[in-house]
mmCIF file of C-alpha atoms in Angstrom:
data_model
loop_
_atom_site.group_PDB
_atom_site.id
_atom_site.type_symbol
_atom_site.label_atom_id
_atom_site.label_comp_id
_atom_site.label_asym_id
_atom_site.label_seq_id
_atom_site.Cartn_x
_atom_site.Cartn_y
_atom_site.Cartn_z
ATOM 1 C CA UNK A 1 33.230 6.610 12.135
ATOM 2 C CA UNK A 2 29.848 8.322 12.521
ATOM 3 C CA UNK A 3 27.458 7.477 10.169
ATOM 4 C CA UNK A 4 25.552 10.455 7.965
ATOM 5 C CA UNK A 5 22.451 9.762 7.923
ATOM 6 C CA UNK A 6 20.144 10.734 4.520
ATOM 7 C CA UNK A 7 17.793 14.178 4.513
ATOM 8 C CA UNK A 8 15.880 15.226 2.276
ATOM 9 C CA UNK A 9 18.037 16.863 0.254
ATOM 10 C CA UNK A 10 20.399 13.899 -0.137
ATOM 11 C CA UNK A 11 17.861 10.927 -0.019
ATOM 12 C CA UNK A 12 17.275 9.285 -3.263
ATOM 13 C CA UNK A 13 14.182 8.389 -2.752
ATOM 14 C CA UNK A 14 12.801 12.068 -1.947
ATOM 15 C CA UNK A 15 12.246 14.594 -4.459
ATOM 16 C CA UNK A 16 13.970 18.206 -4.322
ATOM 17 C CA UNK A 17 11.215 20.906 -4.329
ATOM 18 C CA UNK A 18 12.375 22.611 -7.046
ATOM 19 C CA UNK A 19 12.274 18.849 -9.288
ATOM 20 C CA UNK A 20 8.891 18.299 -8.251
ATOM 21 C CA UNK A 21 7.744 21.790 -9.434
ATOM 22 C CA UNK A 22 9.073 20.394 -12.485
ATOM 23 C CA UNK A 23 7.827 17.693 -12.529
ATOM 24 C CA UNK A 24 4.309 19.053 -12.143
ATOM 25 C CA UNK A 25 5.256 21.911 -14.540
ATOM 26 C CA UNK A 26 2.253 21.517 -17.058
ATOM 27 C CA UNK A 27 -0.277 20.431 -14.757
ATOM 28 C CA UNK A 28 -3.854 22.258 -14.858
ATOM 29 C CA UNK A 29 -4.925 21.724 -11.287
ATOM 30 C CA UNK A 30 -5.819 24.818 -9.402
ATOM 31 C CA UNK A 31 -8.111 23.870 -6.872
ATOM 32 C CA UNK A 32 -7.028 20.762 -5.020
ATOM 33 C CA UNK A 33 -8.666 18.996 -2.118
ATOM 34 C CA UNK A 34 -8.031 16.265 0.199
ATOM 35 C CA UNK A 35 -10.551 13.822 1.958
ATOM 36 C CA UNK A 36 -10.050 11.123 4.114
ATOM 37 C CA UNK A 37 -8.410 9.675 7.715
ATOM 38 C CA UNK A 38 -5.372 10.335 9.256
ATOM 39 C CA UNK A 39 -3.401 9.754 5.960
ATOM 40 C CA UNK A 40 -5.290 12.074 4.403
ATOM 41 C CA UNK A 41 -4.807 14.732 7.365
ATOM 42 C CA UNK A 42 -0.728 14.444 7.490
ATOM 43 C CA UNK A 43 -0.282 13.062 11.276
ATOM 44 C CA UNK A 44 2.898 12.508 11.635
ATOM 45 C CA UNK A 45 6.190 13.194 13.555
ATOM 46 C CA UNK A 46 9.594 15.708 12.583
ATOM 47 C CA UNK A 47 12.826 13.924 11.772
ATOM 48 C CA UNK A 48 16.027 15.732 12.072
ATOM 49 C CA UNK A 49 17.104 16.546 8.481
ATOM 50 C CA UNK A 50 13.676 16.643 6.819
ATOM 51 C CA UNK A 51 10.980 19.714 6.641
ATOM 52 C CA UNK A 52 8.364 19.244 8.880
ATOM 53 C CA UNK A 53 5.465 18.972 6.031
ATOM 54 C CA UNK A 54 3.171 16.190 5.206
ATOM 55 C CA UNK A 55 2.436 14.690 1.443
ATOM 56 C CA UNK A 56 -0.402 16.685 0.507
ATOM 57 C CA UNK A 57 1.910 19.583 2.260
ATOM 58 C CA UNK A 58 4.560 18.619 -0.511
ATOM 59 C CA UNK A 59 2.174 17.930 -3.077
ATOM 60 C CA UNK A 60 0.337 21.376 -2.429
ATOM 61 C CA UNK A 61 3.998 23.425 -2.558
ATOM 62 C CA UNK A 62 4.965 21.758 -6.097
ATOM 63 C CA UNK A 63 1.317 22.910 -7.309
ATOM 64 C CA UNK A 64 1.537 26.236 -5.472
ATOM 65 C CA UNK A 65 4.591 27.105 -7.349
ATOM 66 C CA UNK A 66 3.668 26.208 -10.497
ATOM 67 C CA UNK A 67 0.426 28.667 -10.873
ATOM 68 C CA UNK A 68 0.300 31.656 -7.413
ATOM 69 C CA UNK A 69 -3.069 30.924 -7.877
ATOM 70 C CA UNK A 70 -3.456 27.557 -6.698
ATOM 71 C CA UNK A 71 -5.772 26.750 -3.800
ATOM 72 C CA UNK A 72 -5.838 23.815 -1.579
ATOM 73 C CA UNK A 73 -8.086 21.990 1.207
ATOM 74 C CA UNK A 74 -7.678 19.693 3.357
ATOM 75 C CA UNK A 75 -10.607 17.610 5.208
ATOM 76 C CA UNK A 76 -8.680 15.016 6.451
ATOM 77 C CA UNK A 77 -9.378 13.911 10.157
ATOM 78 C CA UNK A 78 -8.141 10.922 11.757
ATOM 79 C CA UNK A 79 -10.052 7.559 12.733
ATOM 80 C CA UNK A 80 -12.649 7.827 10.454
ATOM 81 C CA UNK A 81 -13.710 4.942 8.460
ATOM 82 C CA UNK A 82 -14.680 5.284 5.077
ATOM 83 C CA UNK A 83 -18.364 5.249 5.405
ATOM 84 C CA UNK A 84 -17.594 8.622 7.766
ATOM 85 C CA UNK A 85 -15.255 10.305 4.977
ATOM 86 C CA UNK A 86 -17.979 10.565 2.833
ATOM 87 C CA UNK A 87 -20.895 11.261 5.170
ATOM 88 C CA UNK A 88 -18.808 14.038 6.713
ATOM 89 C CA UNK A 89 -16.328 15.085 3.737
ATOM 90 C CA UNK A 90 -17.786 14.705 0.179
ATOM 91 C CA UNK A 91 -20.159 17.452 0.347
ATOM 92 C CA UNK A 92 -18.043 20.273 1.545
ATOM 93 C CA UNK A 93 -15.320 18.748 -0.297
ATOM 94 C CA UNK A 94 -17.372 19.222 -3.543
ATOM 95 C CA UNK A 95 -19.176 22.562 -2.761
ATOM 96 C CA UNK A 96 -15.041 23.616 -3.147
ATOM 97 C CA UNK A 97 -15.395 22.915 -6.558
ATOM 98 C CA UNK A 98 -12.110 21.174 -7.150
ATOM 99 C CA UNK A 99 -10.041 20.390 -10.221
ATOM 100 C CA UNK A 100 -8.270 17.846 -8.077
ATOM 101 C CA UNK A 101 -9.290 15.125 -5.429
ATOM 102 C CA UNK A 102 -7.956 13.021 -3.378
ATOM 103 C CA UNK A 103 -9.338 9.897 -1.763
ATOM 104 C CA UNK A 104 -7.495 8.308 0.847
ATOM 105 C CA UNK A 105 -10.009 5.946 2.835
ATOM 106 C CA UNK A 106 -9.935 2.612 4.075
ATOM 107 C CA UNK A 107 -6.941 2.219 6.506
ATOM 108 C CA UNK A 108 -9.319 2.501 9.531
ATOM 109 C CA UNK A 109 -11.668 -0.269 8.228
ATOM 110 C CA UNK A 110 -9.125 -2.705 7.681
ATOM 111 C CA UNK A 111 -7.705 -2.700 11.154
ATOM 112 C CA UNK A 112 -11.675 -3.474 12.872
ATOM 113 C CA UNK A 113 -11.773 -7.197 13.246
ATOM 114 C CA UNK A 114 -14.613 -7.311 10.552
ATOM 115 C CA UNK A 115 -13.444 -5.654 7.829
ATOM 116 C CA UNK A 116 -15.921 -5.505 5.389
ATOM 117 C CA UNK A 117 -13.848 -4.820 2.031
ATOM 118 C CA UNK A 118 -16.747 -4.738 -0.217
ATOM 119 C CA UNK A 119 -17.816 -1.916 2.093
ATOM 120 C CA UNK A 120 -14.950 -0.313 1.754
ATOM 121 C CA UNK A 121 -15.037 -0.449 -2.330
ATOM 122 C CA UNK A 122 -19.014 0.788 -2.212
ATOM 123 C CA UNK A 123 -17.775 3.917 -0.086
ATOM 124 C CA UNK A 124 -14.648 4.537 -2.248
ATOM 125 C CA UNK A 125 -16.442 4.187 -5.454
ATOM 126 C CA UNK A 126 -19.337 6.472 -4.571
ATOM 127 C CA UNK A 127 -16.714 9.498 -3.623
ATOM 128 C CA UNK A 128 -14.669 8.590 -6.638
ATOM 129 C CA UNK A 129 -17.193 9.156 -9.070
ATOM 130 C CA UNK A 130 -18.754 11.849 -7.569
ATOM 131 C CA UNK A 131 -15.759 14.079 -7.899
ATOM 132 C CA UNK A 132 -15.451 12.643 -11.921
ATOM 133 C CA UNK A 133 -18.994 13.475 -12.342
ATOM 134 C CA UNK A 134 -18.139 17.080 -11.056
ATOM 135 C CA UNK A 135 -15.088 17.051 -13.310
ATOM 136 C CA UNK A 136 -12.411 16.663 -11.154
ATOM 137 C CA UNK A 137 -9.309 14.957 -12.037
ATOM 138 C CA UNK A 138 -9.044 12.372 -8.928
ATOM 139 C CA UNK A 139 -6.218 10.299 -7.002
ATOM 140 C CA UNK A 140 -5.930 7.485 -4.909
ATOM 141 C CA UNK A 141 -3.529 6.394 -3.125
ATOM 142 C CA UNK A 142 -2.474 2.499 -1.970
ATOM 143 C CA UNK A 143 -1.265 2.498 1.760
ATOM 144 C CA UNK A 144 2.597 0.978 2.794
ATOM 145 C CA UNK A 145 2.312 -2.522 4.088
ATOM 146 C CA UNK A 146 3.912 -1.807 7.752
ATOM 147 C CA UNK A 147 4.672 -5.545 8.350
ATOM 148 C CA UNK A 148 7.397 -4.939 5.421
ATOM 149 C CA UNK A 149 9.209 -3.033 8.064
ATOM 150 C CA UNK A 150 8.447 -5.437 10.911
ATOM 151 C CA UNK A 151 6.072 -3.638 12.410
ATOM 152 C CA UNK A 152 2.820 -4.246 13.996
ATOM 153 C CA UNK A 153 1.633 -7.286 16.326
ATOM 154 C CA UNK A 154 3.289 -10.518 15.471
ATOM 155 C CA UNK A 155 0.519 -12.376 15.581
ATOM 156 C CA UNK A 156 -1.326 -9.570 13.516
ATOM 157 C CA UNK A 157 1.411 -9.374 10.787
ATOM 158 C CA UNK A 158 -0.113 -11.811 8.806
ATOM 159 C CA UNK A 159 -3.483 -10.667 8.622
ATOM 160 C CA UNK A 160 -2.378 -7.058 8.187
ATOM 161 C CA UNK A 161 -0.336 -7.528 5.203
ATOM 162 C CA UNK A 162 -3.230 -9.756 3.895
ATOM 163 C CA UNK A 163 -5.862 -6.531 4.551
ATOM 164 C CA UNK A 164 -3.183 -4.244 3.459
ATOM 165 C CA UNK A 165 -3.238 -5.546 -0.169
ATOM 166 C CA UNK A 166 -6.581 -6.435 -0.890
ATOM 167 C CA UNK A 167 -7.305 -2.418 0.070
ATOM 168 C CA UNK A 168 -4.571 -1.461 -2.335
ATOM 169 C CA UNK A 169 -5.946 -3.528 -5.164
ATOM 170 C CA UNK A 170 -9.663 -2.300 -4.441
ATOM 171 C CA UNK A 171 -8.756 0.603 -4.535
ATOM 172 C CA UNK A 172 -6.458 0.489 -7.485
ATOM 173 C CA UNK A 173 -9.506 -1.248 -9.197
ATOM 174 C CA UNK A 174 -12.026 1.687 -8.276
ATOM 175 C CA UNK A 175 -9.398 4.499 -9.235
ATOM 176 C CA UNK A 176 -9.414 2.195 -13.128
ATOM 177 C CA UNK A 177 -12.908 2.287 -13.167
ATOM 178 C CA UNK A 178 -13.651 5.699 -12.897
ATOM 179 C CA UNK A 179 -10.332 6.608 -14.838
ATOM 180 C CA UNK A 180 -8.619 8.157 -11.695
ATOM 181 C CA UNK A 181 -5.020 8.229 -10.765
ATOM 182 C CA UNK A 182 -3.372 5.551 -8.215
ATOM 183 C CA UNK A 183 -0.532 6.000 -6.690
ATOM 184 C CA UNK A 184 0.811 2.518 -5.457
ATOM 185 C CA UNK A 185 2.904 2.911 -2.859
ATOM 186 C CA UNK A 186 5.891 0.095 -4.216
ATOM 187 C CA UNK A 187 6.140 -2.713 -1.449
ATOM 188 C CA UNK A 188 8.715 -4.109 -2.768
ATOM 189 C CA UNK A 189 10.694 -0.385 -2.068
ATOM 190 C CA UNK A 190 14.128 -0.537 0.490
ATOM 191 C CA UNK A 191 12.577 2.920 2.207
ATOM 192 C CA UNK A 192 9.135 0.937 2.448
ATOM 193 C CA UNK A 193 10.762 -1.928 4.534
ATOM 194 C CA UNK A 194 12.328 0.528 6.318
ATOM 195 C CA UNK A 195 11.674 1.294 10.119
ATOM 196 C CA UNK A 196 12.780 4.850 10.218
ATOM 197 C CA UNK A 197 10.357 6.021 8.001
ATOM 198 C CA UNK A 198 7.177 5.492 10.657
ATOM 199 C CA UNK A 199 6.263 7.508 13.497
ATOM 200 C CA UNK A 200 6.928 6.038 17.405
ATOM 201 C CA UNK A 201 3.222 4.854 17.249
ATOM 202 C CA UNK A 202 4.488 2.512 14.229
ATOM 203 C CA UNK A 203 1.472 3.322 12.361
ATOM 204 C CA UNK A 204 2.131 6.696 10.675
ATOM 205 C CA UNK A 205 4.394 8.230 8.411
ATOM 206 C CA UNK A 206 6.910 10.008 10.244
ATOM 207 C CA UNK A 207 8.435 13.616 8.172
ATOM 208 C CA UNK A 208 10.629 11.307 6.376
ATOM 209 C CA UNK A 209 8.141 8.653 5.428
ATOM 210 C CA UNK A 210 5.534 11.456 4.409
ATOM 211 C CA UNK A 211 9.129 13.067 2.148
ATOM 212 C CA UNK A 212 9.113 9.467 0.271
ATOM 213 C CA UNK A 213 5.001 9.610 -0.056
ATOM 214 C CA UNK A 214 5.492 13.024 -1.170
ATOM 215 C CA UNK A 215 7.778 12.016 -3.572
ATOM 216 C CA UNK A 216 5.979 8.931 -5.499
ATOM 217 C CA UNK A 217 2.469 10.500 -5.479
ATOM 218 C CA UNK A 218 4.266 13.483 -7.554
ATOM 219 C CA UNK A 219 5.945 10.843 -9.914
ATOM 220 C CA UNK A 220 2.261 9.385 -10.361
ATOM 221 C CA UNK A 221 0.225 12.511 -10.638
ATOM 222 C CA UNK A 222 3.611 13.823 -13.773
ATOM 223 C CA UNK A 223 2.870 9.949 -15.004
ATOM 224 C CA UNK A 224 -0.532 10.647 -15.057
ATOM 225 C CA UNK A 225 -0.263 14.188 -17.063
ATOM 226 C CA UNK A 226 1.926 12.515 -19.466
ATOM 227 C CA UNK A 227 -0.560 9.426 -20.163
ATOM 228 C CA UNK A 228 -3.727 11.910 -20.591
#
């Protein structure tokens, strides 16, 4: 017997558009931007089954549908380390004059062999506050652990899953000092140990990995709504 595999609009762990509009239905934002690497920018590859869009893509629809007005931005460009996000992104990203910001910096430091976390934190806190000093409600975001899935070097694994954490939880920490939103990515998820969910590079989010993204940076950003 041939097995059916999930889509989107059968997947558990993705959220229908029309749920996520929803979900999102009271939210204020109308001006959202995006800064960062190639999380930030969407790379990724189509799966069979799934709509070819990224997170912020998904993230960007729900918001779009909830006011026509809504206006997005996204600087996102891959292999920049954080230090280069905000030399390059946080003025123009600010000069929008967003309601909403994301921060999604950090991946690319942690795989140089001298990651320099407390780096990483300096850079993340400086474009964190900046957008809360220009009154923008801001989000970060906590990256997948790829070794969960089995990916990456073996003799890397380790020491990626290590790096992996200890950026989640700085960044966590920065998004709770500057009372910003975090959406961490659950390790402990079946789709997060999941292959299929990566591009052929088995780096990136493939269309179905960025569907499950999607999906819990939604829940966070309704979580967050509620909470305020």
């Amino acid at each position: 017997m041939t097995e059916t595999l999930p889509t989107e609009w059968t997947a558990p762990s993705v959220l229908p558009a029309a749920d996520a509009t929803a979900l999102l239905a009271d939210a204020p934002w109308r001006r959202m931007v995006t800064i960062g690497d190639s999380v930030a920018e969407g790379v990724r590859e189509p799966v069979p089954g799934y709509r070819d869009l990224s997170w912020t893509d998904r993230v960007e629809e729900a918001l779009g549908a909830v006011d026509p007005g809504f206006t997005a931005l996204n600087l996102g460009r891959r292999n920049l380390v954080a230090a280069q996000v905000a030399a390059e992104q946080l003025r123009p990203a600010l000069a929008f004059r967003p309601d909403l910001a994301f921060v999604v910096a950090g991946g690319n430091d942690m795989l140089r062999p001298d990651f320099d976390a407390d780096g990483v934190r300096r850079e993340l806190a400086a474009m964190v506050s900046a957008f809360r000093a220009a009154g923008a409600d801001v989000v970060t975001i906590g990256l997948l652990d790829i070794t969960a899935a089995g990916l990456g070097p073996s003799r890397y694994r380790e020491v990626i899953s290590a790096r992996t954490r200890r950026l989640a939880e700085l960044t966590a920490e920065v998004a709770a000092e500057h009372g910003a939103c975090h959406v961490d990515n659950p390790h402990g998820h079946p789709v997060a140990a999941d292959p299929g969910i990566y591009c052929g590079d088995q780096l990136h989010l493939n269309a179905r990995g960025h569907a499950f993204a999607a999906a819990n940076t939604i829940r966070a950003l309704a979580a967050h709504l509620a909470s305020a």
